[in-house]
Coordinates of C-alpha atoms in Angstrom, one line a residue:
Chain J
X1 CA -4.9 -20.9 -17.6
X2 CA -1.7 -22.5 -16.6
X3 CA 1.1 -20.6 -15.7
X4 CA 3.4 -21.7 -19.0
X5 CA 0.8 -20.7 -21.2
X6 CA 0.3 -17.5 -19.4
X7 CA 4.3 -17.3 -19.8
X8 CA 3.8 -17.7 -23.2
X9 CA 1.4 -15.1 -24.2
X10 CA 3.0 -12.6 -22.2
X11 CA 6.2 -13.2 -24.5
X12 CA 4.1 -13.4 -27.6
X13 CA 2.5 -9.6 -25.7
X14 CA 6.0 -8.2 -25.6
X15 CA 6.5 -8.9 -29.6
X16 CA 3.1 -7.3 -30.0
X17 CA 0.7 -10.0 -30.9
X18 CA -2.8 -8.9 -30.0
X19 CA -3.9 -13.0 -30.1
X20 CA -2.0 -13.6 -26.9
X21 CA -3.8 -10.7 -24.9
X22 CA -7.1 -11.9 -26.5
X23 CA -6.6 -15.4 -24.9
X24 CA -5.4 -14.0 -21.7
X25 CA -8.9 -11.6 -21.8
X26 CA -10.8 -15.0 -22.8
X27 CA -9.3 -16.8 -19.5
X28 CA -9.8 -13.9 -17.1
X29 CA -11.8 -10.6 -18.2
X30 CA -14.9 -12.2 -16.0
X31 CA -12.1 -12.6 -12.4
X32 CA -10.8 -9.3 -13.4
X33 CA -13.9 -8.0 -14.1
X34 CA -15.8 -8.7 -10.9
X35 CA -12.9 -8.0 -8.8
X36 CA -12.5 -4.5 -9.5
X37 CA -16.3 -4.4 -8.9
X38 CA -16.0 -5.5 -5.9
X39 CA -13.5 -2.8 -4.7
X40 CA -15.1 -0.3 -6.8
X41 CA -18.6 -0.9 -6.9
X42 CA -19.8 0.6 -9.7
X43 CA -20.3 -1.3 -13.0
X44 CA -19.1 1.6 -15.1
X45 CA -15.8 2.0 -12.9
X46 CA -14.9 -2.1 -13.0
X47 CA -15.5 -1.8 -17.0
X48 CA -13.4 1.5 -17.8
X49 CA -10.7 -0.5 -15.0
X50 CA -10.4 -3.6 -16.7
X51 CA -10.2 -1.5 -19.9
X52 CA -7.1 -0.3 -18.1
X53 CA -6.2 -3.1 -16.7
X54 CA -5.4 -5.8 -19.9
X55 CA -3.9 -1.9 -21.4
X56 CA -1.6 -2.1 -18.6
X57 CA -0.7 -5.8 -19.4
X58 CA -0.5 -4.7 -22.9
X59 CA 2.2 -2.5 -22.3
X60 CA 3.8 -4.0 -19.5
X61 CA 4.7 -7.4 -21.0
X62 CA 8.2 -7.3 -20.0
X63 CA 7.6 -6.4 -16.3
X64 CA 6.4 -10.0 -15.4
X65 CA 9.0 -12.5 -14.4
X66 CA 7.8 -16.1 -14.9
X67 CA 7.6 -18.4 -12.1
X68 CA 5.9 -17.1 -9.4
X69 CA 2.5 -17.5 -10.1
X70 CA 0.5 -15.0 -13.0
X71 CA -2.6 -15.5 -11.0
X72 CA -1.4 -13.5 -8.2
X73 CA 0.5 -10.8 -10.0
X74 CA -2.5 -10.0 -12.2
X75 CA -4.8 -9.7 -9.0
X76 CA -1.9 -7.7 -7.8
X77 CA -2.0 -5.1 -10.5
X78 CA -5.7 -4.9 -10.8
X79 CA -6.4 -4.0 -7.1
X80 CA -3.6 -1.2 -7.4
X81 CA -5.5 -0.2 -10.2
X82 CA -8.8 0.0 -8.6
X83 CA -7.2 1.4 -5.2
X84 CA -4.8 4.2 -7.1
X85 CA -8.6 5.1 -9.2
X86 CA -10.4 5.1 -5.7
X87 CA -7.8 7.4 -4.0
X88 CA -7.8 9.5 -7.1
X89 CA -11.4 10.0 -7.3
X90 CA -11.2 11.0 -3.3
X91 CA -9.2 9.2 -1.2
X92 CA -11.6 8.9 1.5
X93 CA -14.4 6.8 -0.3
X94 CA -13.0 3.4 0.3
X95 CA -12.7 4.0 4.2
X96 CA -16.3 5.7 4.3
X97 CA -17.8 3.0 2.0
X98 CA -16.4 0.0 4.1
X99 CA -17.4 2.1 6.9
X100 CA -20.9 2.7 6.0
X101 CA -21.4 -0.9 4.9
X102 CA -20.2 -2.1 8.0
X103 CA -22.3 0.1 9.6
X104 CA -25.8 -0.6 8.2
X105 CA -23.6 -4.1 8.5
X106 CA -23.8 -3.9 12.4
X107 CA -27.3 -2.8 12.4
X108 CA -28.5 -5.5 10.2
X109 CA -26.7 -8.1 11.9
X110 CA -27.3 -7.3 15.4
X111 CA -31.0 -7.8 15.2
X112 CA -32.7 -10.3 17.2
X113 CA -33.8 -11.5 13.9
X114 CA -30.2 -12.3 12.8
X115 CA -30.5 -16.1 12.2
X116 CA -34.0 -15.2 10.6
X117 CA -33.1 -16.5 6.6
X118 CA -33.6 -13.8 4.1
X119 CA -35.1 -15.4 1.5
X120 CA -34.1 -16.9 -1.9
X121 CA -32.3 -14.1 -3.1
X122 CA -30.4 -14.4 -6.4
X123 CA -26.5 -14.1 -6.0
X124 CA -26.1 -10.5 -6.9
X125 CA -28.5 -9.4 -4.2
X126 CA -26.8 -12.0 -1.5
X127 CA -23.5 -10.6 -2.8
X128 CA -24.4 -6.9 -2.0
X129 CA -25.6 -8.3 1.6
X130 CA -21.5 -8.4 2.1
X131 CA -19.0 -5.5 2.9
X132 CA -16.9 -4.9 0.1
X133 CA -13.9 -6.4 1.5
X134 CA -16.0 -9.5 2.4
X135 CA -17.2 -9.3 -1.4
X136 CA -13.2 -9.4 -2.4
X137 CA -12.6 -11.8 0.1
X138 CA -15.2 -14.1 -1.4
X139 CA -14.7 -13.5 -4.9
X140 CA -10.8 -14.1 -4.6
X141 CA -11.4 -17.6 -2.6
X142 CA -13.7 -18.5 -5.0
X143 CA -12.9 -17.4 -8.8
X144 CA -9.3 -17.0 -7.9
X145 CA -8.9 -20.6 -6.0
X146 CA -6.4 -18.7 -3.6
X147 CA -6.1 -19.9 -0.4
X148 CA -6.3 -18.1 2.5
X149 CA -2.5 -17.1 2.9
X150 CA -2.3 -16.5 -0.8
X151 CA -5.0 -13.7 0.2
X152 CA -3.9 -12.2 3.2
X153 CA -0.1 -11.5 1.2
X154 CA -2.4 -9.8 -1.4
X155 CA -4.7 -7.9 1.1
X156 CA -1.5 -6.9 3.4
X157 CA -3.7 -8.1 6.5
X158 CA -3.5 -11.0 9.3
X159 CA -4.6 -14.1 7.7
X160 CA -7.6 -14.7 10.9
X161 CA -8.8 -11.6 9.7
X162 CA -9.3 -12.7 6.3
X163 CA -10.9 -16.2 7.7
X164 CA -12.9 -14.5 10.2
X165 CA -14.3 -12.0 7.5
X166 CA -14.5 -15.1 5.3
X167 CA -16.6 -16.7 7.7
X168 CA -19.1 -13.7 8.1
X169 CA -19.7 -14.1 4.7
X170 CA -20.3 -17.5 4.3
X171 CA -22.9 -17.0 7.8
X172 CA -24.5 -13.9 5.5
X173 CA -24.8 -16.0 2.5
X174 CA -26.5 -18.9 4.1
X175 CA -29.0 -16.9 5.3
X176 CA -29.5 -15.3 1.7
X177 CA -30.2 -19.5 1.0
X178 CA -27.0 -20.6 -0.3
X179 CA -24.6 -23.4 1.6
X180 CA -21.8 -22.9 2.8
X181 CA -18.5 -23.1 1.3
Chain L
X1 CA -30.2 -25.0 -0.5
X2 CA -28.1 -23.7 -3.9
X3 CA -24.7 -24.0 -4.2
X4 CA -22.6 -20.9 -3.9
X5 CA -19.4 -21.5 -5.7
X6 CA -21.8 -22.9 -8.7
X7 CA -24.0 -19.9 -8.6
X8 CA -21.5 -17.5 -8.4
X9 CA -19.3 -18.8 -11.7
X10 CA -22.6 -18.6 -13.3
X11 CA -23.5 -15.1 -12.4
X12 CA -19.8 -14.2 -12.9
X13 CA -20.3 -15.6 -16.5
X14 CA -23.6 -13.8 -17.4
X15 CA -23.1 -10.5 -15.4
X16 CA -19.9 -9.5 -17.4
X17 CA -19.4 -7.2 -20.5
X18 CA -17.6 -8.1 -23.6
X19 CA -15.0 -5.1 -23.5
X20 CA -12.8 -6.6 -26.0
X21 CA -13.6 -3.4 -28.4
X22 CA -12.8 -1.2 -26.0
X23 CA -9.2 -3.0 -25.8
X24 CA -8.9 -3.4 -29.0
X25 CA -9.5 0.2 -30.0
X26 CA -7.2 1.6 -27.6
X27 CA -4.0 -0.6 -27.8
X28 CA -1.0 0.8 -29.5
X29 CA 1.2 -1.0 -31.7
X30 CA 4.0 -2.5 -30.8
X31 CA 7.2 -3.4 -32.7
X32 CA 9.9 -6.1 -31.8
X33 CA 12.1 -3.5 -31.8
X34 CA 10.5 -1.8 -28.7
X35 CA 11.3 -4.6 -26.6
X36 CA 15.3 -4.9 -27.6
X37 CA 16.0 -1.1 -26.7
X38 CA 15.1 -1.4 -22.9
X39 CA 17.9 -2.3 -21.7
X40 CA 17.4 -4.5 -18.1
X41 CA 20.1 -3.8 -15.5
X42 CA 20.4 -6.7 -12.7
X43 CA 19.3 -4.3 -9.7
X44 CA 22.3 -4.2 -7.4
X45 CA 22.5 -6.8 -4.8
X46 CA 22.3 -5.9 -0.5
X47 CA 22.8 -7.3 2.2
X48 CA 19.8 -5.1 3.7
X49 CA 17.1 -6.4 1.1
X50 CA 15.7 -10.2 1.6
X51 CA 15.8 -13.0 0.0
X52 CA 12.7 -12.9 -1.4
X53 CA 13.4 -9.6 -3.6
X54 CA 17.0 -10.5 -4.6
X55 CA 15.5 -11.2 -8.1
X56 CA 14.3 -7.0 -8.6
X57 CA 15.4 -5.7 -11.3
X58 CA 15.9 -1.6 -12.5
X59 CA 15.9 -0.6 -15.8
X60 CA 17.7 2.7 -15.0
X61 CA 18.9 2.8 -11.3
X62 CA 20.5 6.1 -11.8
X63 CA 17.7 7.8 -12.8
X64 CA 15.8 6.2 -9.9
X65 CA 17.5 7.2 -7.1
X66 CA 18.0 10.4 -8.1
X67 CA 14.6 10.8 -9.1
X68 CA 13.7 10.0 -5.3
X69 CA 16.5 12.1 -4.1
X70 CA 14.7 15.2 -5.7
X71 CA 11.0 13.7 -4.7
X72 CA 12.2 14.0 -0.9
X73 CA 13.6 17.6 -1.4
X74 CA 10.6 18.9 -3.0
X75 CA 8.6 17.1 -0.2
X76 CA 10.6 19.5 2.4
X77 CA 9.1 22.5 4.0
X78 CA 11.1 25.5 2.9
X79 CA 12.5 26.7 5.9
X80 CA 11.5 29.9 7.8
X81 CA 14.3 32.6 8.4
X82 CA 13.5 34.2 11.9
X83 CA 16.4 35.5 13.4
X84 CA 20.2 36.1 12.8
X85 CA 20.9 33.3 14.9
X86 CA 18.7 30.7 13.0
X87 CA 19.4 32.0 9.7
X88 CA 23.3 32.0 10.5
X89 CA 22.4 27.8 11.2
X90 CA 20.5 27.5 7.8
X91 CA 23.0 28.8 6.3
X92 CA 26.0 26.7 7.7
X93 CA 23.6 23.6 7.0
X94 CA 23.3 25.0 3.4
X95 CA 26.8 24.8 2.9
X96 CA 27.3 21.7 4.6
X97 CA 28.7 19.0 2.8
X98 CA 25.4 17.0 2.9
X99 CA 23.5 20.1 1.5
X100 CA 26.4 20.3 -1.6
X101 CA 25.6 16.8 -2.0
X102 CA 21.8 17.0 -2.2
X103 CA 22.2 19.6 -4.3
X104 CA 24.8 17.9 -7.0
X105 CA 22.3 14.9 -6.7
X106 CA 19.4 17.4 -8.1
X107 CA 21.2 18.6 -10.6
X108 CA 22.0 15.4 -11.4
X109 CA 18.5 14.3 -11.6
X110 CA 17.2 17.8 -13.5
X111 CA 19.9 16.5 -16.1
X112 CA 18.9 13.6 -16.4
X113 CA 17.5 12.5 -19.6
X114 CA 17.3 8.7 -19.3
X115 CA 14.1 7.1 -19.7
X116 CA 11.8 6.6 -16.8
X117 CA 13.0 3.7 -14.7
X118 CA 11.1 1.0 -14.0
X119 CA 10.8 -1.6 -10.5
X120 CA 10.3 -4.9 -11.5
X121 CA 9.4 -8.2 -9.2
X122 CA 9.2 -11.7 -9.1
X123 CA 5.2 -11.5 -8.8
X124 CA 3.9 -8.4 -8.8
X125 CA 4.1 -5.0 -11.5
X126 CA 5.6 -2.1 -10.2
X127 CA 5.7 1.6 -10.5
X128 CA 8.6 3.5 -10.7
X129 CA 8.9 5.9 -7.6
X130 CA 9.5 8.7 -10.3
X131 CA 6.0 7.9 -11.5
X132 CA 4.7 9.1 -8.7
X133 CA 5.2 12.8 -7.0
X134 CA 5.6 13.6 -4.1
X135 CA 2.2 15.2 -3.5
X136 CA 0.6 11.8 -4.6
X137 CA 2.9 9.6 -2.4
X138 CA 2.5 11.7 0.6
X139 CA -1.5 12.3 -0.1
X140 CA -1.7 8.5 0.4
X141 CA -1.7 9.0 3.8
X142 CA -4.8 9.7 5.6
X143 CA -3.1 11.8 8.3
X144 CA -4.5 14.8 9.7
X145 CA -2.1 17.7 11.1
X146 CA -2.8 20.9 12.6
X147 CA -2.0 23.8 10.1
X148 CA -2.5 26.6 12.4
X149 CA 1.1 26.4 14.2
X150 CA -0.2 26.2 17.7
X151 CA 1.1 23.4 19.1
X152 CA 3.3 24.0 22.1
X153 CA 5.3 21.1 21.8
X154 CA 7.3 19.7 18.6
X155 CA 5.7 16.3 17.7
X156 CA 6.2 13.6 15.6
X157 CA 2.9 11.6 13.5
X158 CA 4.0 8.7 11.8
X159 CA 1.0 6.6 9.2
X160 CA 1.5 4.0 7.1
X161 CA 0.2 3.1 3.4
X162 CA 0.9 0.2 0.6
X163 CA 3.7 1.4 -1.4
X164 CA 2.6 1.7 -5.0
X165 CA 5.4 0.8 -6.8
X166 CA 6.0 -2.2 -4.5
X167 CA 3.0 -3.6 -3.1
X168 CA 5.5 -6.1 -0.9
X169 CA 6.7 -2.9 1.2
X170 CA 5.0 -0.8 2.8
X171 CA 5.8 3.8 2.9
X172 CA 6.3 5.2 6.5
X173 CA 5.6 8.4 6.9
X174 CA 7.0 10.8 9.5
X175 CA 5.3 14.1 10.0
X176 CA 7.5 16.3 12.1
X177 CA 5.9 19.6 13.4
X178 CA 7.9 22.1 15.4
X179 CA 6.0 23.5 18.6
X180 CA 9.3 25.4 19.4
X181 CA 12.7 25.6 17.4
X182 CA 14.7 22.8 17.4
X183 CA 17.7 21.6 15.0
X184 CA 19.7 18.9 14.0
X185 CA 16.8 16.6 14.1
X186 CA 17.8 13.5 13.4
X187 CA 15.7 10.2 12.3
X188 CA 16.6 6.9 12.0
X189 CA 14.8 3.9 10.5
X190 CA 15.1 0.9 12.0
X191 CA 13.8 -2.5 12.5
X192 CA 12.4 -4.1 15.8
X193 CA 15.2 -5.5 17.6
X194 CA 17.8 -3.1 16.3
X195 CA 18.8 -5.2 13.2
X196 CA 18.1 -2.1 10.1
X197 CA 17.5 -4.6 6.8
X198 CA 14.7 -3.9 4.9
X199 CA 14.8 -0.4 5.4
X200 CA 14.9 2.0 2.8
X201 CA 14.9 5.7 2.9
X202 CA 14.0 7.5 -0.5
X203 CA 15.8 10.4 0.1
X204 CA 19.3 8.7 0.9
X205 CA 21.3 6.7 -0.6
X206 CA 22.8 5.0 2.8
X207 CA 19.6 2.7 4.1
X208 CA 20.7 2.8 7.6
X209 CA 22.0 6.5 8.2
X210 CA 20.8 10.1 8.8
X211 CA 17.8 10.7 7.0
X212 CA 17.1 14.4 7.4
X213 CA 19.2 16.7 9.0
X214 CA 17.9 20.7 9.4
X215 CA 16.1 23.0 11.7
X216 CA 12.4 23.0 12.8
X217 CA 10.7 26.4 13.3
X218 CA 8.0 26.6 15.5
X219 CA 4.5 26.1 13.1
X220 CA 6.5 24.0 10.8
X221 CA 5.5 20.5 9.4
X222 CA 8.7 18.3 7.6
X223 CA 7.8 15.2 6.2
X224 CA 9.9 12.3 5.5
X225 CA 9.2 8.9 4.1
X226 CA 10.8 5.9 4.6
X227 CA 10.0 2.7 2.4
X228 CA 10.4 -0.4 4.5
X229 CA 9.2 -4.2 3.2
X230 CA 6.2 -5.4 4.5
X231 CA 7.9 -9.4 5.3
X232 CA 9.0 -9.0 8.9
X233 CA 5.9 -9.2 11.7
X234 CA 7.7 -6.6 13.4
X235 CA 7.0 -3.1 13.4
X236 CA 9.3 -0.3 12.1
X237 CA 10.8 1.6 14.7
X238 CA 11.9 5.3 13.6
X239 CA 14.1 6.9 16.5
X240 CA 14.1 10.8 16.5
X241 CA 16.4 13.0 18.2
X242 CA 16.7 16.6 18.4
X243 CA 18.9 18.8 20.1
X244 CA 19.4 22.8 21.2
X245 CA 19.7 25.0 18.6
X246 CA 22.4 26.5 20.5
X247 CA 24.6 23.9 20.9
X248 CA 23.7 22.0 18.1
X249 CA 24.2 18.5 19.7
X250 CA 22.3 15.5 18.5
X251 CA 22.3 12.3 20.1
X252 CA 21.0 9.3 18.0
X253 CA 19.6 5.8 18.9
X254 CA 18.6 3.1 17.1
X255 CA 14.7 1.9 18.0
X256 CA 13.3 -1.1 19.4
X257 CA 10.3 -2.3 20.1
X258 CA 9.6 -1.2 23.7
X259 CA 5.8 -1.6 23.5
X260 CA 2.9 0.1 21.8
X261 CA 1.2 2.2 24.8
X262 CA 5.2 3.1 25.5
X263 CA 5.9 4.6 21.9
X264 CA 2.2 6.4 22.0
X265 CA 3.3 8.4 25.2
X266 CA 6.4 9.3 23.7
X267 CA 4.5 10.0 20.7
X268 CA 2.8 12.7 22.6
X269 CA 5.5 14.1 24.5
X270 CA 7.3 17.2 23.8
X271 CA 10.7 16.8 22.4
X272 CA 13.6 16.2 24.8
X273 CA 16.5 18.3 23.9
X274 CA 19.6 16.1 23.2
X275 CA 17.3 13.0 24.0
X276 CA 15.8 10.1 22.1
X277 CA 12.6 10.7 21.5
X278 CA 11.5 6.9 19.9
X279 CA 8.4 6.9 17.9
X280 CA 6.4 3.9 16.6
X281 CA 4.6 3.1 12.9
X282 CA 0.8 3.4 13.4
X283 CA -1.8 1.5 12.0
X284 CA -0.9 -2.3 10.9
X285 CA 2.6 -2.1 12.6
X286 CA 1.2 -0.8 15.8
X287 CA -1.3 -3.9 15.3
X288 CA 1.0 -6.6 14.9
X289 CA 2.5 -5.4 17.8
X290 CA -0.5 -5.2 20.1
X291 CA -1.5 -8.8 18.7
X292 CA 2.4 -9.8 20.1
X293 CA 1.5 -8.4 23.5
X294 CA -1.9 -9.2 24.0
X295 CA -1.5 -11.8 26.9
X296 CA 1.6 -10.0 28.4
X297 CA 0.5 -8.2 31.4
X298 CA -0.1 -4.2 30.9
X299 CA -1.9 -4.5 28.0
X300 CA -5.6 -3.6 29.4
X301 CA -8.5 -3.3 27.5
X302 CA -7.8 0.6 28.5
X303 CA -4.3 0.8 26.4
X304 CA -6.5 -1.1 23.5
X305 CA -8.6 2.6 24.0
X306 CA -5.8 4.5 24.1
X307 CA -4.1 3.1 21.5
X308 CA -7.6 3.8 19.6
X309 CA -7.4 7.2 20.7
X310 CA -4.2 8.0 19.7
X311 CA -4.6 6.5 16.4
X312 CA -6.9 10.4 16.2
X313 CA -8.8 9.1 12.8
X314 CA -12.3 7.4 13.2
X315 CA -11.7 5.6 9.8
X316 CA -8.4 4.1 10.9
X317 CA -9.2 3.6 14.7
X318 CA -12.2 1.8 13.2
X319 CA -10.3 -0.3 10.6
X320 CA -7.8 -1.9 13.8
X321 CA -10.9 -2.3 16.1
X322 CA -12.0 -4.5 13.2
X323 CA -9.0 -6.1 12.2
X324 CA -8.5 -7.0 16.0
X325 CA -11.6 -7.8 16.4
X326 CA -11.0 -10.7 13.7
X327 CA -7.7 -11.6 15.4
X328 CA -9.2 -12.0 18.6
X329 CA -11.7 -14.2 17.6
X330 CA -9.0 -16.7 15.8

């Protein structure tokens, strides 16, 4: 969606036409979707946070101030979303959960067998072969077309780290039988 | 070999519910008229905020900044009467004028009936600090303090988090505990190399000045957060000073950036009386300035350790070895 229709909808949102959040769930429920996943995931969690999340548009029409890109504020909101839910639920599970998948992540990885390929696996099992924040890495290059500095602003870290964890990925995903980016 | 990026858009496609019900179901209606009652105020203009921010707006400034003002108070530790002494300098700080002046500024804020005010920015929603208490702000924060009162020394634990209602800044926090009274504490805010833009301190309305001004009893934890934007590389430096209870001196100095392992010894050292006791902001601060100082000399792989060490959580300590781990490799 460009940015002037975006603009538009969200001033057709603040006089209450439901049409205008319809096309803007059309264009993005699927990004929005699969990015709270990939913080979150759990299937039920993204669903019930995307619920929230085109609410929070809903209801927040007058926040956004054109001209700065919607792509990045709505990416913006939803990971606040999904990291506010995750600190509510216990604050400590996104930590331990990168933790632990970087752990088994080591383990895997480290194994003489590394470069051995994994097999033809379908995208959803490659995609749970990456860390989550190499899942949100991926899925905001790919289905959000950011580049790499546009991330790193969102993510609040260096941008090598987000190329070197981009970079794992793409090294975890060929193995899972897909080329590389 | 398949092609990821056309795989992916596939399974993005197919693997998503249809939660336009849902939506639907649960949206209130909205008349025009909604819209035309919120009244946008232009957010007032500072020297100390950058450029890229100049465009935030408040709905209702008032409300916010005393809604922080009484946020910050709550946050405080109510303080412990011990002795004739102390209680005779709790009570002088009570009636101080910057006491009557917190105190006019609750009021304020209890009488305050405007509607909740609301940050806005160029590119990204955000919450209104009064959304959010205290409790919830400061529970961001994966710190871990000793509640049992035994530390010998005063000390000072600073963390970091993404502020929620402005994802371009981040919160500071500074956990003070007393090891052994100590009074007119003073902190400062300050950016590396002395300049103090882009500081914020929720619980005062001047950006550079005091921030917190009482008496520590020994076993006591204060906490103070600072807001500070995310933009500049360097790190936040908070300066603390503290002086004798007895002669109620304070000495103040701005911060600099003197050097991680530097700020994590004085981290660790008792508290000088009438002396500047500089402090650092952990995590992604105290990254970007190990990245800085990488190839200058003193920066071992040992005061990489230490500086792992002092960070005291596995989670976080893990998170920089990571994140300088992919910074090394660049």
């Amino acid at each position: 969606m460009e940015n002037s229709r975006f603009e538009e909808c969200m001033n057709r949102i603040r006089n209450g036409d439901r049409e205008a959040l319809k096309e803007i769930y059309e264009s993005y429920h699927e990004y929005i979707y699969h990015l709270l996943l990939s913080i979150t995931g759990n299937h039920a969690d993204a669903e019930d946070l995307s619920v929230d999340f085109f609410l929070k548009l809903w209801n927040s029409g007058d926040r956004y101030v054109p001209g700065n890109g919607h792509k990045r504020w709505i990416t913006v909101i939803a990971r606040n979303l999904a990291l506010d839910f995750l600190r509510r639920k216990n604050r400590e599970i996104p930590y331990e959960s990168e933790q632990l998948a970087q752990e088994a992540d080591r383990k895997t990885w480290n194994d003489p067998g590394y470069d051995e390929a994994l097999g033809d696996l379908s995208v959803k099992q490659a995609m749970e072969v990456l860390t989550p924040s190499e899942r949100e890495i991926v899925h905001m290059k790919i289905a959000g077309d950011f580049t790499f500095r546009d991330i790193a602003d969102i993510l609040k870290i260096p941008m090598g780290t987000v190329t070197w964890r981009y970079r794992q990925a793409i090294g975890k995903l060929r193995r899972c039988g897909y080329e590389a980016l | 070999m398949k092609h990821f990026e056309d795989e992916y858009n596939q399974y993005m496609h197919c693997e998503t519910p249809d939660f336009w019900d849902r939506i639907e179901k649960a949206l209130p209606e909205k008349s025009p008229e909604q819209a035309v009652q919120e009244k946008i105020l232009e957010f007032p203009q500072k020297d100390t905020y950058r450029k890229g921010v100049s465009r935030r707006r408040i709905l209702t400034g008032t409300a916010a900044a005393a809604a922080g003002i009484c946020i910050i108070l709550t946050a405080s530790v109510t303080m412990k009467i011990r002795n004739d002494s102390e209680k005779s300098a709790a009570d002088a700080f009570r009636s101080s004028e910057k006491a009557k002046e917190f105190e006019a500024e609750m009021e304020a804020a209890a009488e305050e009936s405007a509607p909740e005010s609301v940050y806005i920015s160029d590119d990204a929603l955000m919450f209104a600090p009064s959304e959010y208490s205290i409790d919830a702000a400061i529970n961001r924060f994966p710190y871990t303090v000793s509640a049992d009162g035994s530390a010998e020394q005063a000390a000072i634990i600073t963390e970091t988090a993404v502020c929620p209602w402005n994802p371009d800044h981040t919160l500071i926090l500074a956990l003070i505990t007393g090891g052994e009274a100590v009074s007119d504490i003073t902190l400062k805010a300050d950016l590396a190399g002395g300049s103090s833009g882009g500081i914020r301190c929720l619980n005062l309305e001047d950006p550079e000045g005091t921030v917190y001004q009482t008496v520590l009893y020994p076993g006591e934890t204060k906490a103070v957060l600072f807001e500070q934007e995310m933009a500049a590389a360097e790190p936040a430096s908070l300066s603390f000073s503290a002086s004798d209870h007895e002669t109620g001196e304070a000495e103040e100095s701005s911060g600099d950036a003197a050097g991680v392992q530097t700020n994590l010894q004085q981290e660790s050292r008792p508290v000088q009386e009438a002396g500047d006791n500089m402090i650092q902001a952990s995590a992604a601060c105290e990254l970007a300035l190990l990245q800085k100082n990488e190839a200058e000399p003193g920066m071992s792989g040992d005061n990489v350790m230490s500086l792992l060490e002092n960070l005291s959580k596995g989670n976080e300590a893990r998170e920089t070895l990571v994140e300088m781990a992919g910074s090394f490799m660049e």
